[in-house]
Amino acid sequence: MNRAAEYFTRFIKQKNLRMTKQREIVVRVFLGKEGHLGIDELYSLVKKKYPEIGYATVWRTLNLLKEAKIASEVSFTGKKRKYEHLFDHKHHDHLICLKCGRCIEIVNPKIEQLQEKLARQHGFKIRSHRLEIFGFCLRCSGDKNE
Amino acid sequence: MNRAAEYFTRFIKQKNLRMTKQREIVVRVFLGKEGHLGIDELYSLVKKKYPEIGYATVWRTLNLLKEAKIASEVSFTGKKRKYEHLFDHKHHDHLICLKCGRCIEIVNPKIEQLQEKLARQHGFKIRSHRLEIFGFCLRCSGDKNE
DNA sequence: ATTGTTATTGAAAATAGTTTTCAATAAGAA
DNA sequence: TTCTTATTGAAAACTATTTTCAATAACAAT
């Protein structure tokens, strides 16, 4: 069991909730899968290991993970929500290809600094931010049909 | 009729669509209202001027505005979608207060330059981007109960 | 003006995604 | 083992978006 899973267990205890087989599996599967995961995708992955599990349970567990700050929501399109790891993961921004959907994670401290400065100028205290850059990746920008 | 409205009319003609009273009013109301507008809000504003109008028509017109690049979608929460002006409006980023929901529009060319550079390093061709900074505004960060 | 074609409309239904309800079950403390 | 109560899965409810369809209206051609 890794740190994030332990952390989740502690989080559950602290809230006087109970650790169940279902939660354990959902958490394990989620943590074992880097990148962006939709509820449906997570649900079907979990179902392979525990076919009796219900969609609602996966949904609820994902919410708990969010509450525990182990998962965070990312919504590129405004349609289906996706989730990514937050625990033990550095903050990063996203480069998203409009053609193939590929998503590259990027980090740039300078941009973060500028944001901090900009916010200060407006009397703002930053909690988090989200930067998504849309465009065409190397592979796709070579193509004609944009 | 302002430039954006003219542009929309041309866009409509070009696509062999028709200009209707309903579309005219939805466009006028949308353009007359700066900031972030949800479909529901737009619908009720429009209904004041044209009570017979249907939700679907407003929705469809908003889609056309999006297609014409006069409106663009912004989704802070992942819940209800909001729309803002794109035509004749400089690109800007958003500072969003987590407490009162206030949204300040900010512009910073340096951040944009850095993004451009960063994208280039990954062979990416930028089309657009979205930067949202979440935190507490001056008024709200003075309060105790965060 | 009139006509004909077909895009548009409003209301209602359908879809999609998320969230809640509820009776049965199971975790975990005593 | 017993008891309390959180949790579960299935289904229903909800919310927001999108489509369907018959009636209407835009507008090009006459």
XYZ file of C-alpha atoms (C1' of nucleotides) in Angstrom:
352
model
C 0.000 0.000 0.000
C 1.463 3.313 -1.033
C 1.429 6.627 0.768
C -1.660 7.932 -0.939
C -3.676 4.855 -0.051
C -2.531 5.081 3.550
C -3.451 8.715 3.576
C -6.901 7.851 2.308
C -7.391 5.248 5.011
C -6.474 7.788 7.641
C -8.805 10.305 6.061
C -11.645 7.792 6.236
C -10.995 6.950 9.888
C -10.784 10.594 10.816
C -14.222 11.195 9.433
C -15.597 8.144 11.277
C -16.270 6.441 8.025
C -15.521 2.810 7.270
C -12.974 1.139 5.060
C -14.663 -1.312 2.725
C -13.520 -3.741 0.071
C -15.145 -1.559 -2.542
C -13.390 1.597 -1.459
C -10.091 -0.181 -1.254
C -10.356 -1.395 -4.808
C -11.552 1.870 -6.271
C -8.679 3.681 -4.588
C -6.134 1.124 -5.701
C -7.304 1.195 -9.300
C -7.433 4.980 -9.346
C -3.947 5.311 -7.911
C -2.583 2.702 -10.263
C -3.694 4.628 -13.296
C -1.871 7.855 -14.029
C -3.286 10.471 -16.322
C -6.858 11.528 -16.780
C -9.587 9.165 -15.840
C -13.310 9.576 -16.397
C -15.814 8.033 -14.011
C -16.981 5.587 -16.640
C -13.454 4.453 -17.370
C -12.704 4.025 -13.699
C -15.974 2.168 -13.241
C -15.200 -0.372 -15.915
C -11.636 -0.882 -14.700
C -12.916 -1.502 -11.193
C -15.650 -3.792 -12.454
C -12.993 -6.131 -13.821
C -11.708 -6.731 -10.319
C -15.030 -6.533 -8.558
C -17.928 -7.103 -10.946
C -20.668 -6.613 -8.349
C -19.668 -3.040 -7.675
C -22.168 -0.320 -8.501
C -21.577 2.860 -10.402
C -22.750 4.920 -7.433
C -20.090 3.435 -5.200
C -17.337 4.330 -7.620
C -18.794 7.783 -7.965
C -19.013 8.236 -4.216
C -15.492 7.006 -3.651
C -14.164 9.338 -6.287
C -15.869 12.137 -4.412
C -14.165 11.083 -1.228
C -10.837 11.050 -3.036
C -11.551 14.541 -4.199
C -12.459 15.614 -0.698
C -9.252 14.066 0.598
C -7.303 15.996 -2.047
C -5.995 12.806 -3.559
C -7.885 13.356 -6.773
C -8.761 16.538 -8.555
C -11.209 17.342 -11.250
C -10.128 18.487 -14.674
C -12.706 19.459 -17.254
C -11.319 20.336 -20.625
C -14.449 20.225 -22.644
C -17.186 21.004 -20.189
C -18.702 17.623 -20.967
C -17.662 14.565 -19.011
C -15.522 15.263 -16.008
C -12.132 13.725 -15.666
C -9.972 13.192 -12.638
C -6.253 13.155 -12.046
C -3.876 12.468 -9.177
C -3.197 15.262 -6.778
C -1.390 13.473 -3.980
C 2.388 13.388 -4.342
C 2.121 14.934 -7.748
C 3.631 18.253 -8.680
C 1.315 20.839 -10.063
C 1.372 20.993 -13.818
C -0.393 22.590 -16.733
C -1.796 20.984 -19.844
C -1.045 21.156 -23.530
C -4.016 19.648 -25.309
C -4.049 18.662 -28.955
C -7.288 19.693 -30.643
C -6.953 16.970 -33.229
C -5.825 13.785 -31.553
C -6.735 14.725 -28.008
C -3.264 14.025 -26.722
C -2.447 15.800 -23.508
C 1.052 16.768 -22.485
C 1.770 17.824 -18.937
C 4.053 20.803 -18.558
C 5.621 22.642 -15.689
C 6.955 26.177 -15.727
C 7.905 27.955 -12.531
C 8.237 31.296 -14.278
C 4.622 31.289 -15.318
C 3.644 30.415 -11.766
C 5.688 33.319 -10.436
C 4.066 35.724 -12.858
C 0.658 34.515 -11.820
C 1.532 35.055 -8.196
C 2.649 38.596 -8.934
C -0.377 39.370 -11.052
C -2.724 38.107 -8.383
C -0.978 40.155 -5.719
C -1.506 43.273 -7.779
C -5.223 42.635 -7.591
C -5.157 41.839 -3.884
C -5.840 38.209 -4.638
C -4.648 35.259 -2.562
C -4.046 32.310 -4.858
C -5.253 28.893 -3.865
C -4.868 27.045 -7.128
C -4.976 27.585 -10.813
C -5.599 25.865 -14.050
C -3.820 26.520 -17.315
C -4.828 24.741 -20.442
C -3.216 25.429 -23.754
C -5.050 24.202 -26.827
C -3.413 23.668 -30.155
C -1.936 21.057 -32.433
C 0.798 18.681 -31.443
C 3.870 17.961 -33.517
C 2.340 14.921 -35.168
C -0.956 16.589 -35.976
C 0.245 20.001 -37.073
C 2.068 18.410 -39.968
C -1.239 17.241 -41.398
C -3.175 19.282 -43.918
C -6.709 18.908 -42.627
C -6.994 21.125 -39.614
C -26.138 47.527 -35.243
C -22.560 47.059 -34.135
C -19.722 45.236 -35.828
C -20.286 41.956 -34.103
C -23.952 41.874 -35.050
C -23.080 42.690 -38.652
C -20.504 39.979 -38.601
C -23.095 37.522 -37.350
C -25.520 38.468 -40.120
C -22.821 37.886 -42.697
C -21.961 34.571 -41.065
C -25.599 33.510 -41.280
C -25.923 34.458 -44.954
C -22.699 32.721 -45.808
C -24.042 29.501 -44.433
C -27.308 29.922 -46.316
C -29.171 30.286 -43.088
C -31.848 32.861 -42.395
C -31.948 35.927 -40.227
C -34.972 35.843 -37.959
C -36.469 38.150 -35.356
C -35.509 35.630 -32.692
C -31.877 35.409 -33.709
C -31.643 39.165 -33.971
C -32.879 39.622 -30.442
C -30.768 36.871 -28.893
C -27.678 38.319 -30.553
C -28.503 41.853 -29.487
C -29.140 40.857 -25.894
C -26.004 38.741 -25.749
C -23.841 41.502 -27.177
C -25.363 44.069 -24.884
C -24.390 42.125 -21.826
C -20.691 41.949 -20.994
C -19.271 39.389 -18.632
C -20.289 35.796 -18.191
C -23.729 34.738 -19.180
C -25.386 31.378 -18.629
C -27.996 30.055 -21.038
C -30.724 30.405 -18.453
C -29.829 33.993 -17.749
C -29.715 34.833 -21.435
C -33.014 33.038 -21.927
C -34.804 35.089 -19.305
C -33.310 38.353 -20.535
C -34.454 37.567 -24.042
C -37.882 36.496 -22.828
C -38.461 40.009 -21.523
C -38.217 41.378 -25.039
C -39.788 38.429 -26.786
C -41.858 36.308 -24.417
C -42.868 33.707 -27.007
C -39.274 32.634 -27.599
C -38.322 29.085 -26.726
C -35.345 27.902 -24.745
C -34.194 25.782 -27.673
C -33.978 28.808 -29.938
C -31.800 30.685 -27.489
C -29.652 27.613 -27.081
C -29.324 27.154 -30.821
C -28.490 30.791 -31.424
C -25.847 30.679 -28.734
C -24.347 27.727 -30.565
C -24.273 29.705 -33.759
C -22.570 32.562 -31.947
C -20.003 30.100 -30.728
C -19.519 28.724 -34.210
C -19.108 32.266 -35.528
C -16.478 32.905 -32.856
C -18.521 35.726 -31.387
C -19.111 33.867 -28.162
C -16.932 31.442 -26.319
C -17.604 28.950 -23.603
C -16.117 29.292 -20.159
C -16.717 26.611 -17.579
C -15.268 27.337 -14.193
C -17.103 24.778 -12.166
C -17.845 22.027 -14.610
C -21.549 22.518 -13.932
C -23.546 25.028 -15.935
C -21.759 26.468 -18.904
C -21.246 30.159 -19.287
C -20.485 32.216 -22.322
C -18.528 35.387 -22.906
C -17.777 37.743 -25.777
C -14.999 36.827 -28.137
C -15.514 39.281 -30.954
C -13.599 42.556 -30.612
C -12.500 41.526 -27.153
C -8.915 41.073 -26.154
C -7.981 37.732 -24.781
C -7.859 37.686 -21.016
C -7.458 35.340 -18.124
C -9.603 34.996 -15.033
C -9.074 35.526 -11.345
C -11.943 33.787 -9.590
C -12.814 34.280 -5.942
C -13.679 30.992 -4.277
C -15.830 32.716 -1.696
C -17.911 35.388 -3.389
C -17.561 34.109 -6.931
C -16.308 37.445 -8.194
C -14.356 37.188 -11.401
C -11.657 39.636 -12.401
C -10.362 39.684 -15.931
C -6.640 40.047 -16.270
C -4.202 40.415 -19.117
C -0.514 39.660 -19.048
C 1.505 39.533 -22.230
C 4.514 38.051 -20.465
C 2.589 34.966 -19.447
C 1.350 34.614 -22.989
C 4.918 34.840 -24.295
C 6.076 32.165 -21.895
C 3.253 29.924 -22.967
C 4.179 30.404 -26.569
C 7.778 29.496 -25.835
C 6.845 26.496 -23.737
C 4.531 25.191 -26.422
C 7.188 25.594 -29.069
C 9.551 23.490 -27.015
C 7.030 20.678 -27.233
C 6.431 21.173 -30.951
C 2.984 22.508 -30.200
C 1.116 25.086 -32.290
C -1.079 27.138 -29.979
C -4.597 27.908 -31.006
C -5.977 29.214 -27.751
C -5.599 28.833 -24.055
C -7.418 29.220 -20.825
C -5.925 30.352 -17.553
C -8.020 30.433 -14.438
C -6.606 31.409 -11.102
C -8.644 30.499 -8.053
C -8.245 32.161 -4.699
C -9.695 34.805 -2.432
C -10.247 38.381 -3.430
C -9.242 41.368 -1.343
C -12.637 41.692 0.287
C -12.986 37.998 1.089
C -9.452 37.215 2.216
C -9.886 39.606 5.109
C -12.613 37.386 6.521
C -11.933 34.670 9.010
C -14.067 31.857 7.703
C -12.255 30.462 4.726
C -47.591 40.507 -54.410
C -47.639 35.430 -54.731
C -45.710 31.102 -54.642
C -42.643 27.424 -53.476
C -38.897 25.697 -51.036
C -36.854 24.811 -47.019
C -34.705 26.806 -42.722
C -36.548 27.959 -38.269
C -39.433 27.823 -34.408
C -41.490 26.311 -29.808
C -42.946 22.526 -27.107
C -42.103 18.344 -25.754
C -39.421 14.353 -25.634
C -34.927 12.267 -25.525
C -30.265 11.996 -23.974
C -26.412 12.329 -20.999
C -24.234 12.848 -16.914
C -24.610 13.317 -12.103
C -26.660 12.701 -7.603
C -30.030 10.841 -4.331
C -33.098 7.435 -2.301
C -33.951 3.287 0.040
C -34.045 -1.288 1.805
C -30.613 -4.781 2.510
C -25.968 -5.581 3.984
C -21.679 -5.355 6.373
C -17.966 -2.714 9.125
C -16.252 -2.247 13.380
C -16.897 -1.068 18.348
C -18.533 -3.078 22.559
C -21.664 -12.396 19.098
C -24.423 -8.345 19.244
C -25.527 -3.758 18.172
C -25.321 0.484 15.828
C -25.008 2.790 11.867
C -22.186 3.627 7.587
C -22.213 1.535 3.079
C -23.840 -0.708 -0.855
C -26.211 -1.577 -5.454
C -30.168 -0.723 -8.156
C -33.231 2.238 -9.500
C -35.197 6.576 -9.523
C -34.603 11.533 -9.553
C -32.381 15.443 -11.029
C -30.012 18.762 -13.963
C -28.430 20.434 -18.066
C -28.137 19.756 -22.811
C -29.664 18.292 -27.315
C -32.963 16.437 -30.656
C -37.455 15.643 -32.771
C -41.380 17.137 -35.205
C -45.269 19.460 -37.066
C -46.398 24.223 -37.800
C -44.571 28.541 -39.293
C -41.971 32.032 -41.572
C -37.820 33.666 -44.391
C -36.615 34.763 -48.735
C -35.585 33.600 -53.646
C -37.952 33.136 -57.790
C -41.696 34.340 -60.208
